[in-house]
PDB file of C-alpha atoms in Angstrom:
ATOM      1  CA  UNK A   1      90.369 124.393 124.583  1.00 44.00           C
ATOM      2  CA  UNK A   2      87.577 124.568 126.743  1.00 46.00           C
ATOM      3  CA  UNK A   3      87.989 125.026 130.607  1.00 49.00           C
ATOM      4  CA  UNK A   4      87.225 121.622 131.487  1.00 48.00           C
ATOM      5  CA  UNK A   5      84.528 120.614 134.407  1.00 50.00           C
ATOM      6  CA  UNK A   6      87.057 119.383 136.905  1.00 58.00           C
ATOM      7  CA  UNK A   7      87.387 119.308 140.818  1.00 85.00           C
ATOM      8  CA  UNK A   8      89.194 122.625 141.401  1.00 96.00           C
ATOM      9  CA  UNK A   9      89.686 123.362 145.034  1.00 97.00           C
ATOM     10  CA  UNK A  10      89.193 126.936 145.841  1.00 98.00           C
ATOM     11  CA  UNK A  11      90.281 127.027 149.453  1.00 98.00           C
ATOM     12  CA  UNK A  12      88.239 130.054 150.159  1.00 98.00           C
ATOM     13  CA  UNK A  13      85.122 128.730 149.041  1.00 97.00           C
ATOM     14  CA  UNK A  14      85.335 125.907 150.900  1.00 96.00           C
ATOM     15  CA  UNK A  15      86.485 127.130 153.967  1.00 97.00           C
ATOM     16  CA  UNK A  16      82.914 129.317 153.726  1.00 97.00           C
ATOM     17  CA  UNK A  17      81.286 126.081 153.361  1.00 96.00           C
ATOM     18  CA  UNK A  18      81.752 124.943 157.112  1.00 96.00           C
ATOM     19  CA  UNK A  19      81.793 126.718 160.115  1.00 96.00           C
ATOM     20  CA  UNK A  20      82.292 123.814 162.769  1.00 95.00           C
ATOM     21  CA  UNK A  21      85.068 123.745 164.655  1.00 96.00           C
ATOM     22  CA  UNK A  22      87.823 121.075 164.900  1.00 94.00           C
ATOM     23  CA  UNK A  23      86.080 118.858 162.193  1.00 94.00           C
ATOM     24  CA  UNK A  24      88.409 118.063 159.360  1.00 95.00           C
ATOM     25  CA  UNK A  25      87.030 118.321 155.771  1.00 96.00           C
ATOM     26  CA  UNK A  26      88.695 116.461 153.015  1.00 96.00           C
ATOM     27  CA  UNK A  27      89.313 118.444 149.933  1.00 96.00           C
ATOM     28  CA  UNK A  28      91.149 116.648 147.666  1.00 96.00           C
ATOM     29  CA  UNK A  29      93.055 113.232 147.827  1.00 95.00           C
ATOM     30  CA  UNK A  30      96.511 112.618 146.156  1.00 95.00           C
ATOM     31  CA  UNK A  31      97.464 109.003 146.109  1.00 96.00           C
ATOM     32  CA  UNK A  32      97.052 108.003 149.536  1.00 95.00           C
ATOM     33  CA  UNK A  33      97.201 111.285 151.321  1.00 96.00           C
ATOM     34  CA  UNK A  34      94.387 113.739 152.097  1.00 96.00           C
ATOM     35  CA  UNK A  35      94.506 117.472 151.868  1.00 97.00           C
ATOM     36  CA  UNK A  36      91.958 118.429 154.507  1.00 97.00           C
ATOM     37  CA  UNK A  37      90.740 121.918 155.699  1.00 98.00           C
ATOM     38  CA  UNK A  38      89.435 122.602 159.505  1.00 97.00           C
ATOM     39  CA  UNK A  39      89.027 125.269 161.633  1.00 98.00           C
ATOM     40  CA  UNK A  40      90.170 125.584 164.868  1.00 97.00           C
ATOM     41  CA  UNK A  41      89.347 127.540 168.117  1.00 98.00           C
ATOM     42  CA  UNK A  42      90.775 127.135 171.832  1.00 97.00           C
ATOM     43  CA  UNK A  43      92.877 124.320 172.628  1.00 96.00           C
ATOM     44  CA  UNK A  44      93.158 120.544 171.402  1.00 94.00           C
ATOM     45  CA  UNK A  45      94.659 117.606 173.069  1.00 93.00           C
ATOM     46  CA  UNK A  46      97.940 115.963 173.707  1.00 96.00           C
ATOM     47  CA  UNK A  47      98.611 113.511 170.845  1.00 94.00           C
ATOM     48  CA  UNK A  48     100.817 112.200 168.561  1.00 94.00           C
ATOM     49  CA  UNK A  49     100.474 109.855 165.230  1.00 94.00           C
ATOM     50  CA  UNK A  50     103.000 106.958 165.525  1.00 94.00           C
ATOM     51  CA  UNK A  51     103.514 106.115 161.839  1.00 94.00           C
ATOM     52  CA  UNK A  52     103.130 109.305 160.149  1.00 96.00           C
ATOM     53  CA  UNK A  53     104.317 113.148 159.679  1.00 96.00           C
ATOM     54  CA  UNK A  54     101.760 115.675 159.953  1.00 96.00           C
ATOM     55  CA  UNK A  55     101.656 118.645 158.033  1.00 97.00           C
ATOM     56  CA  UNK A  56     100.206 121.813 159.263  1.00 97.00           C
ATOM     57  CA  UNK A  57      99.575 125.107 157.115  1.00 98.00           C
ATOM     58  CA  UNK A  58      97.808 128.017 158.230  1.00 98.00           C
ATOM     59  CA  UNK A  59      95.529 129.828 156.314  1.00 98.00           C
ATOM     60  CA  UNK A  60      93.998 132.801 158.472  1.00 98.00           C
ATOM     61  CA  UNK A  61      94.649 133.529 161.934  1.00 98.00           C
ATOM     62  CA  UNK A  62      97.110 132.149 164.045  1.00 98.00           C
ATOM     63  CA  UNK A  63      98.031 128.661 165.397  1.00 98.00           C
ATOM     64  CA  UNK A  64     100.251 127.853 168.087  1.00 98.00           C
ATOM     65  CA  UNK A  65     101.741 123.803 168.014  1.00 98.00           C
ATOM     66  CA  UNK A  66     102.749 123.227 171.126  1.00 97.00           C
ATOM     67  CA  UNK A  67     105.294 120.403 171.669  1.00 97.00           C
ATOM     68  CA  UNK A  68     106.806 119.216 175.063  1.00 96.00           C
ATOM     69  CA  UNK A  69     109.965 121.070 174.444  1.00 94.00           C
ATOM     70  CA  UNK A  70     108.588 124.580 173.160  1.00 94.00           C
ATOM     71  CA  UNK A  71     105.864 126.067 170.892  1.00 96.00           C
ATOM     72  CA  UNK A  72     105.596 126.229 167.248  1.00 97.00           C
ATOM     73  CA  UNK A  73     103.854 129.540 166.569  1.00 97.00           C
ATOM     74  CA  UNK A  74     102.264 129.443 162.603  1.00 98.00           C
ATOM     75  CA  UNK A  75     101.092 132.837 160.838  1.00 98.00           C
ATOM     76  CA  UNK A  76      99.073 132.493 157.576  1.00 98.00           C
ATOM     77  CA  UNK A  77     101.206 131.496 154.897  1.00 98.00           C
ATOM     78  CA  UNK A  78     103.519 129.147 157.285  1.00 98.00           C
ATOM     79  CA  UNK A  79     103.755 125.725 157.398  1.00 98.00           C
ATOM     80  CA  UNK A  80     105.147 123.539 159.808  1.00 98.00           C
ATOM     81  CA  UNK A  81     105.448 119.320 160.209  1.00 97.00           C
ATOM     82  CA  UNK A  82     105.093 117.620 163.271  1.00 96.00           C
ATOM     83  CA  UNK A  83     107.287 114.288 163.243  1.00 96.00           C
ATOM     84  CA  UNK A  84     105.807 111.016 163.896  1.00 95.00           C
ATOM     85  CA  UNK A  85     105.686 109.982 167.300  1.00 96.00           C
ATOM     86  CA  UNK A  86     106.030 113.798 168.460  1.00 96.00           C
ATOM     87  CA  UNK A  87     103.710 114.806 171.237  1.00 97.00           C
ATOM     88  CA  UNK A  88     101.767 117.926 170.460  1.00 96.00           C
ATOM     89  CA  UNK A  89      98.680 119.836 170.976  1.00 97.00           C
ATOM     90  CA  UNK A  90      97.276 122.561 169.056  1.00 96.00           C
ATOM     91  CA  UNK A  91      95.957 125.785 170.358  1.00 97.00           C
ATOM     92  CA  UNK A  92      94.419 128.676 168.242  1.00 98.00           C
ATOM     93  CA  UNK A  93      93.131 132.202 170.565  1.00 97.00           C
ATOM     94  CA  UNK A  94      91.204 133.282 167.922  1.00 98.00           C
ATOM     95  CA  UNK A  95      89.535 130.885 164.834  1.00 98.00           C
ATOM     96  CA  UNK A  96      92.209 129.803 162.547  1.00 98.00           C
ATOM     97  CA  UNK A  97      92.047 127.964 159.616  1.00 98.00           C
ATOM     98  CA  UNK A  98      94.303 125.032 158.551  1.00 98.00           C
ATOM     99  CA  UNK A  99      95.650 123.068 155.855  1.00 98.00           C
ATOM    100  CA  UNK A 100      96.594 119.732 156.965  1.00 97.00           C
ATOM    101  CA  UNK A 101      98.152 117.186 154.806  1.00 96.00           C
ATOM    102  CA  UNK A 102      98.576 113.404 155.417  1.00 94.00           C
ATOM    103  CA  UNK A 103      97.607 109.989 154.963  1.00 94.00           C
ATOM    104  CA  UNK A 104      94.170 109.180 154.424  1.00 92.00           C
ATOM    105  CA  UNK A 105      92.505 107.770 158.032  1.00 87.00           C
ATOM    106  CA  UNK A 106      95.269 109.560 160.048  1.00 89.00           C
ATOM    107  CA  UNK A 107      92.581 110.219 162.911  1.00 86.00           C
ATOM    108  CA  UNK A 108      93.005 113.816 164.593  1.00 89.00           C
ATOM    109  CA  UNK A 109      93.683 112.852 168.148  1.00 89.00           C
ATOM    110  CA  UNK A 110      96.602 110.200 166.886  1.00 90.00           C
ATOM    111  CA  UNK A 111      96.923 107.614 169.906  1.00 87.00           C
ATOM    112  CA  UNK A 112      94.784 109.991 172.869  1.00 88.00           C
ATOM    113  CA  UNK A 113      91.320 109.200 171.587  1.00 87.00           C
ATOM    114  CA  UNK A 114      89.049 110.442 173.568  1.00 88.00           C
ATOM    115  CA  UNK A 115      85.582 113.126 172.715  1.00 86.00           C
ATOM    116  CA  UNK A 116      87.074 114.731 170.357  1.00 85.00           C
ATOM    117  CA  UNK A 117      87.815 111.893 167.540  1.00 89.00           C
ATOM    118  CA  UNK A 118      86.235 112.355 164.839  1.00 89.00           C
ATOM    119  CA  UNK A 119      87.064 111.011 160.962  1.00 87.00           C
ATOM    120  CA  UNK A 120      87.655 113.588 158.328  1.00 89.00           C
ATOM    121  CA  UNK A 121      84.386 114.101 156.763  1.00 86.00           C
ATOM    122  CA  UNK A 122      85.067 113.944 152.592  1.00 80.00           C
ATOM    123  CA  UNK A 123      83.307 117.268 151.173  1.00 77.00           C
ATOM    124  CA  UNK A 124      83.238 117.903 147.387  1.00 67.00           C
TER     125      UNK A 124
ATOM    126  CA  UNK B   1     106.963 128.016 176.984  1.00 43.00           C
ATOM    127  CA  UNK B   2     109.242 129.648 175.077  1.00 45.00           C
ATOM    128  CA  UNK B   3     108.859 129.191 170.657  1.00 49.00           C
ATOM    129  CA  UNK B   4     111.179 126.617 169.340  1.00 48.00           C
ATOM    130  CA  UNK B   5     113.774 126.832 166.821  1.00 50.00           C
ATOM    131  CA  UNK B   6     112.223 124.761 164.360  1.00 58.00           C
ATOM    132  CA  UNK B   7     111.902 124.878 160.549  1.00 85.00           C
ATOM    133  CA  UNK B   8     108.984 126.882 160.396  1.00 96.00           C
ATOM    134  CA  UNK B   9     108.101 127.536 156.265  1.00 97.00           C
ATOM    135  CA  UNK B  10     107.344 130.658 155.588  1.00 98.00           C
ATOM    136  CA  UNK B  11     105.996 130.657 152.229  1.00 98.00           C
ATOM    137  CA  UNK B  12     106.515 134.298 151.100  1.00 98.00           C
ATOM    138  CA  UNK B  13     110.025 134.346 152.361  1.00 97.00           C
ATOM    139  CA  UNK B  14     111.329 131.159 150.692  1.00 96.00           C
ATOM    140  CA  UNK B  15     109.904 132.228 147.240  1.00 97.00           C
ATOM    141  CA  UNK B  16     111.570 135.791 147.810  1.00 97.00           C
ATOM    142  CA  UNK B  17     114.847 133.572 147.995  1.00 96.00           C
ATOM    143  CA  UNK B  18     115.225 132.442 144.670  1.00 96.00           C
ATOM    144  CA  UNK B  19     113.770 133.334 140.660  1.00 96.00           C
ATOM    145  CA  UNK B  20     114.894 131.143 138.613  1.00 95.00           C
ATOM    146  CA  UNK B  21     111.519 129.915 136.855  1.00 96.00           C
ATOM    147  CA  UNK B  22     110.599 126.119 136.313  1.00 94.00           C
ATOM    148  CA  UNK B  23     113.193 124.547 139.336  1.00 94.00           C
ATOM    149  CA  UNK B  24     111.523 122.811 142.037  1.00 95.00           C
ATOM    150  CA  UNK B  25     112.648 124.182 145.707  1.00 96.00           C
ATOM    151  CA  UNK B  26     111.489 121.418 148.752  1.00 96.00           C
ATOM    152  CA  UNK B  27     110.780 123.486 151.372  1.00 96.00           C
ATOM    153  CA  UNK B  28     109.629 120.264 154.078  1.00 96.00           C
ATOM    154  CA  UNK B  29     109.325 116.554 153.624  1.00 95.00           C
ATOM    155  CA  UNK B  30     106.321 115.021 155.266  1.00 95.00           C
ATOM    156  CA  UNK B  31     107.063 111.068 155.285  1.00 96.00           C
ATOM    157  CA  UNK B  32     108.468 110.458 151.808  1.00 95.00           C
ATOM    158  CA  UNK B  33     106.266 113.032 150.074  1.00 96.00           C
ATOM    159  CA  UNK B  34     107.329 116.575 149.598  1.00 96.00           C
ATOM    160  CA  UNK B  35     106.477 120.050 149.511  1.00 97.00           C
ATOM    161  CA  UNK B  36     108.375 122.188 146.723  1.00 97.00           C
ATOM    162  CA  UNK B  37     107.844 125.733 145.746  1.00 98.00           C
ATOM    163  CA  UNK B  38     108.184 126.656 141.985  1.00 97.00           C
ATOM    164  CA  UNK B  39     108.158 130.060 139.810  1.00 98.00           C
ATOM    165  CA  UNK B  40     106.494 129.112 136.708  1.00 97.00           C
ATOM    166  CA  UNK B  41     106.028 131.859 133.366  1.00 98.00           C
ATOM    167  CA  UNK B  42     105.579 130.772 129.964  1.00 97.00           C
ATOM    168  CA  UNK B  43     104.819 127.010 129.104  1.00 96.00           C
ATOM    169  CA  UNK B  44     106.462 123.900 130.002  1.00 94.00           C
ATOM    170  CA  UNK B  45     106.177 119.976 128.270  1.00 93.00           C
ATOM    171  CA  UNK B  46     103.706 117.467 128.041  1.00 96.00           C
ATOM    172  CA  UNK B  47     104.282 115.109 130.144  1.00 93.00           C
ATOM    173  CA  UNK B  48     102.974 112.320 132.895  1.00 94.00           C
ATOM    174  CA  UNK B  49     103.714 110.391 135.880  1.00 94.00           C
ATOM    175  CA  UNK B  50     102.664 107.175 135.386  1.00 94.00           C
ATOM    176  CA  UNK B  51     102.777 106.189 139.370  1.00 94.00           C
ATOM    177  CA  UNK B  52     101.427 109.167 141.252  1.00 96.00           C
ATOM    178  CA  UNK B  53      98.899 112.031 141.357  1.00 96.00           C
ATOM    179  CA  UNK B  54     100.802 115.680 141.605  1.00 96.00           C
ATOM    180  CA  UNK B  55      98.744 118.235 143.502  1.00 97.00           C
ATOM    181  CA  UNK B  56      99.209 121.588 142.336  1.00 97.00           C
ATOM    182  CA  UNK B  57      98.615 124.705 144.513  1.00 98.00           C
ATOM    183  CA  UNK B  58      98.527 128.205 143.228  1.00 98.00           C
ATOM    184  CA  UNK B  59     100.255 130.947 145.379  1.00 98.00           C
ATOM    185  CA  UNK B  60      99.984 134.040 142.838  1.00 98.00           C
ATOM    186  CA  UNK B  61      99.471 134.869 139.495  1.00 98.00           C
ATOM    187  CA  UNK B  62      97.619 132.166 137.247  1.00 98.00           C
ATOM    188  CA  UNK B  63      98.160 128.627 136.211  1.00 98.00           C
ATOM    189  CA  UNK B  64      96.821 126.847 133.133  1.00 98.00           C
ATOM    190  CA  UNK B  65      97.519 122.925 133.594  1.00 98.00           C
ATOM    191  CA  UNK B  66      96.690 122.029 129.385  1.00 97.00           C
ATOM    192  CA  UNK B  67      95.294 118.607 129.457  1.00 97.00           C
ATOM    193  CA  UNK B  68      94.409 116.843 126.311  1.00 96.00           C
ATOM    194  CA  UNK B  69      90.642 117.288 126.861  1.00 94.00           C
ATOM    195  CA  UNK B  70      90.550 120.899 128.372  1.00 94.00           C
ATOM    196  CA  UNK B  71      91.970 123.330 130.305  1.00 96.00           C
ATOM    197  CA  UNK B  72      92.026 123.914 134.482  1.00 97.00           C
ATOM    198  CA  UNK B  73      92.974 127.174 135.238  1.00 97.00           C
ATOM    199  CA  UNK B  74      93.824 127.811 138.615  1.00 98.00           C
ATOM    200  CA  UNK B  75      93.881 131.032 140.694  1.00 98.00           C
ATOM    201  CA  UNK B  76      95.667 132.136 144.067  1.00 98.00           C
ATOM    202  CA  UNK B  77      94.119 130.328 146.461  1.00 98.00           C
ATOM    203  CA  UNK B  78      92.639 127.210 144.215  1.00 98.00           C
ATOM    204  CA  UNK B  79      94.596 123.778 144.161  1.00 98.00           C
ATOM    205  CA  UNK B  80      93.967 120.766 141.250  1.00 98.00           C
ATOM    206  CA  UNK B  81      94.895 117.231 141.518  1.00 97.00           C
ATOM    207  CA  UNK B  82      96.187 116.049 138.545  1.00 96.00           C
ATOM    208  CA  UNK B  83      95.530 111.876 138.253  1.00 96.00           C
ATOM    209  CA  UNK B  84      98.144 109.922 137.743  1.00 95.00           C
ATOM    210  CA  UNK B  85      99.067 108.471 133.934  1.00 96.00           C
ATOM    211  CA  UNK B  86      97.005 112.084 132.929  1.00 96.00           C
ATOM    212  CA  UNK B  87      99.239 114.070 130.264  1.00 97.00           C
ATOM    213  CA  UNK B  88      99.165 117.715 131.647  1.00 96.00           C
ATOM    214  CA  UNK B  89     101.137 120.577 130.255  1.00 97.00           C
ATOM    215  CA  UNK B  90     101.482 123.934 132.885  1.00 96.00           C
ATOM    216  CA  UNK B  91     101.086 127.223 131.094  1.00 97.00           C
ATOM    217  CA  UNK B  92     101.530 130.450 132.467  1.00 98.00           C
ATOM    218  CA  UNK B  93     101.345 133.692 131.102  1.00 97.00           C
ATOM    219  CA  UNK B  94     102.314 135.718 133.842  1.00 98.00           C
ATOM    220  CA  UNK B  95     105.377 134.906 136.617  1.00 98.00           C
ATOM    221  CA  UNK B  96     102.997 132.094 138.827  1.00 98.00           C
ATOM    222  CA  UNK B  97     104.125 130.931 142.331  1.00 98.00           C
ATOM    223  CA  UNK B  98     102.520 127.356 143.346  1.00 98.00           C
ATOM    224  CA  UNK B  99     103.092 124.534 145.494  1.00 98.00           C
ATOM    225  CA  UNK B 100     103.668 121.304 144.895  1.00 97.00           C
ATOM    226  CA  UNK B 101     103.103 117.813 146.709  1.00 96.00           C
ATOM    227  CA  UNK B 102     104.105 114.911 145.709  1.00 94.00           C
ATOM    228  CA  UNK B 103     106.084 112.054 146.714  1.00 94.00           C
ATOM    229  CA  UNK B 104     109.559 112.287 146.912  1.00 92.00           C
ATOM    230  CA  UNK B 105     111.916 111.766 143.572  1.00 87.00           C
ATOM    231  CA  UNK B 106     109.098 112.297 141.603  1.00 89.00           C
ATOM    232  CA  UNK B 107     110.540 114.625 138.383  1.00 86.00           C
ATOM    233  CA  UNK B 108     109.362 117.415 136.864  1.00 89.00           C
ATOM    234  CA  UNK B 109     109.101 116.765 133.082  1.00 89.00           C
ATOM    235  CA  UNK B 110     107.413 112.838 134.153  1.00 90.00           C
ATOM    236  CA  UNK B 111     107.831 110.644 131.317  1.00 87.00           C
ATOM    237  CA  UNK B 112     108.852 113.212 128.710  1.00 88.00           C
ATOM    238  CA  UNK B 113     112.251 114.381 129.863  1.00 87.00           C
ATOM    239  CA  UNK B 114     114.463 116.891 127.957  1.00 88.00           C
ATOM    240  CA  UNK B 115     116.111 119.673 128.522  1.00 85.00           C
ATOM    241  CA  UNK B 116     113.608 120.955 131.045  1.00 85.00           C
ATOM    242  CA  UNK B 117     113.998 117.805 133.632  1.00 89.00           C
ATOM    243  CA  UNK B 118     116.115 119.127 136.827  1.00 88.00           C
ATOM    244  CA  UNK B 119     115.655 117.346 139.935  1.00 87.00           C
ATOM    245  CA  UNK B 120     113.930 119.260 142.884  1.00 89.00           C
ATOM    246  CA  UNK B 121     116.717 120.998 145.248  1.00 86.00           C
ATOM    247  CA  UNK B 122     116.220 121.181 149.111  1.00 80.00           C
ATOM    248  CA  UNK B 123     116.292 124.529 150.509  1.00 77.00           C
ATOM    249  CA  UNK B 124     116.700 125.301 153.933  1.00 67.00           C
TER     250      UNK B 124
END
């Protein structure tokens, strides 16, 4: 059969399609979870999502979780969930890039708020 | 701070810890969804799941998910959704790593069964 016209995800490809920082893209949706890619460079904020797991993979450089009782430190190639209600704050030295998988409308900074909110933007 | 002991995933050295081809290994559980690692070579069974997508991630080698009007073929790197109620048949012709997310309990042969069904196993 024919390779059919479908909505393959090449990760690489999409990762080269962005270049802002800390702005989640939305690459494919699986019920009522997101896989989203985003790229991340100094430090986050203190946050945590109070009805929901969130799932962290890292796809190129390097991406330190912090949580209030120790770091989580993610090469590319690990993967790492933060429990609900967890605090934690993410911090990447150099540009890292991350999958993150969750329910659709988890909002990045969980219950903090603040500047850096911002709604995973749905990229095909 | 000092790092944590926590259950990082480190993808390469989970799938060096098993080889048995077509058995699902959870590696992490994010709410009631997990992630499983698979070895896949040769092809499987038609089958569906009539109540959720199943998101399938390609690690190494080279998937072909048969569906009944074409063929996705998927690359390290490259991840396809496949809709719920959608027969889909996984071919591959060389030894294929992926990752899979889905929720919870869901099998692997769907609706078709046989020989081939085995529940996922939880690997630590």
């Amino acid at each position: 059969m024919s390779k059919k016209s479908v909505p393959v995800v090449n990760i690489a490809d999409r990762l080269a399609g962005f270049s802002e920082l800390w702005s989640q893209k939305t690459v494919a949706v699986l019920n009522d979870y997101e896989v989203k890619l985003a790229k991340l460079r100094g430090e986050f904020v203190w946050h945590s999502h109070e009805d929901t797991d969130e799932l962290f993979l890292v796809l190129s450089g390097r991406l330190t979780i912090q949580l209030r009782d120790g770091d989580v430190v993610l090469a590319p190639g690990e993967l790492f969930v933060v429990p609900r209600g967890v605090e934690h704050c993410p911090l990447a030295d150099e540009e890292t890039a991350i999958l993150l998988f969750e329910p659709a409308g988890t909002m990045n900074t969980g219950d903090a708020g603040g500047p850096l909110t911002k709604a995973a933007e749905l990229v095909s």
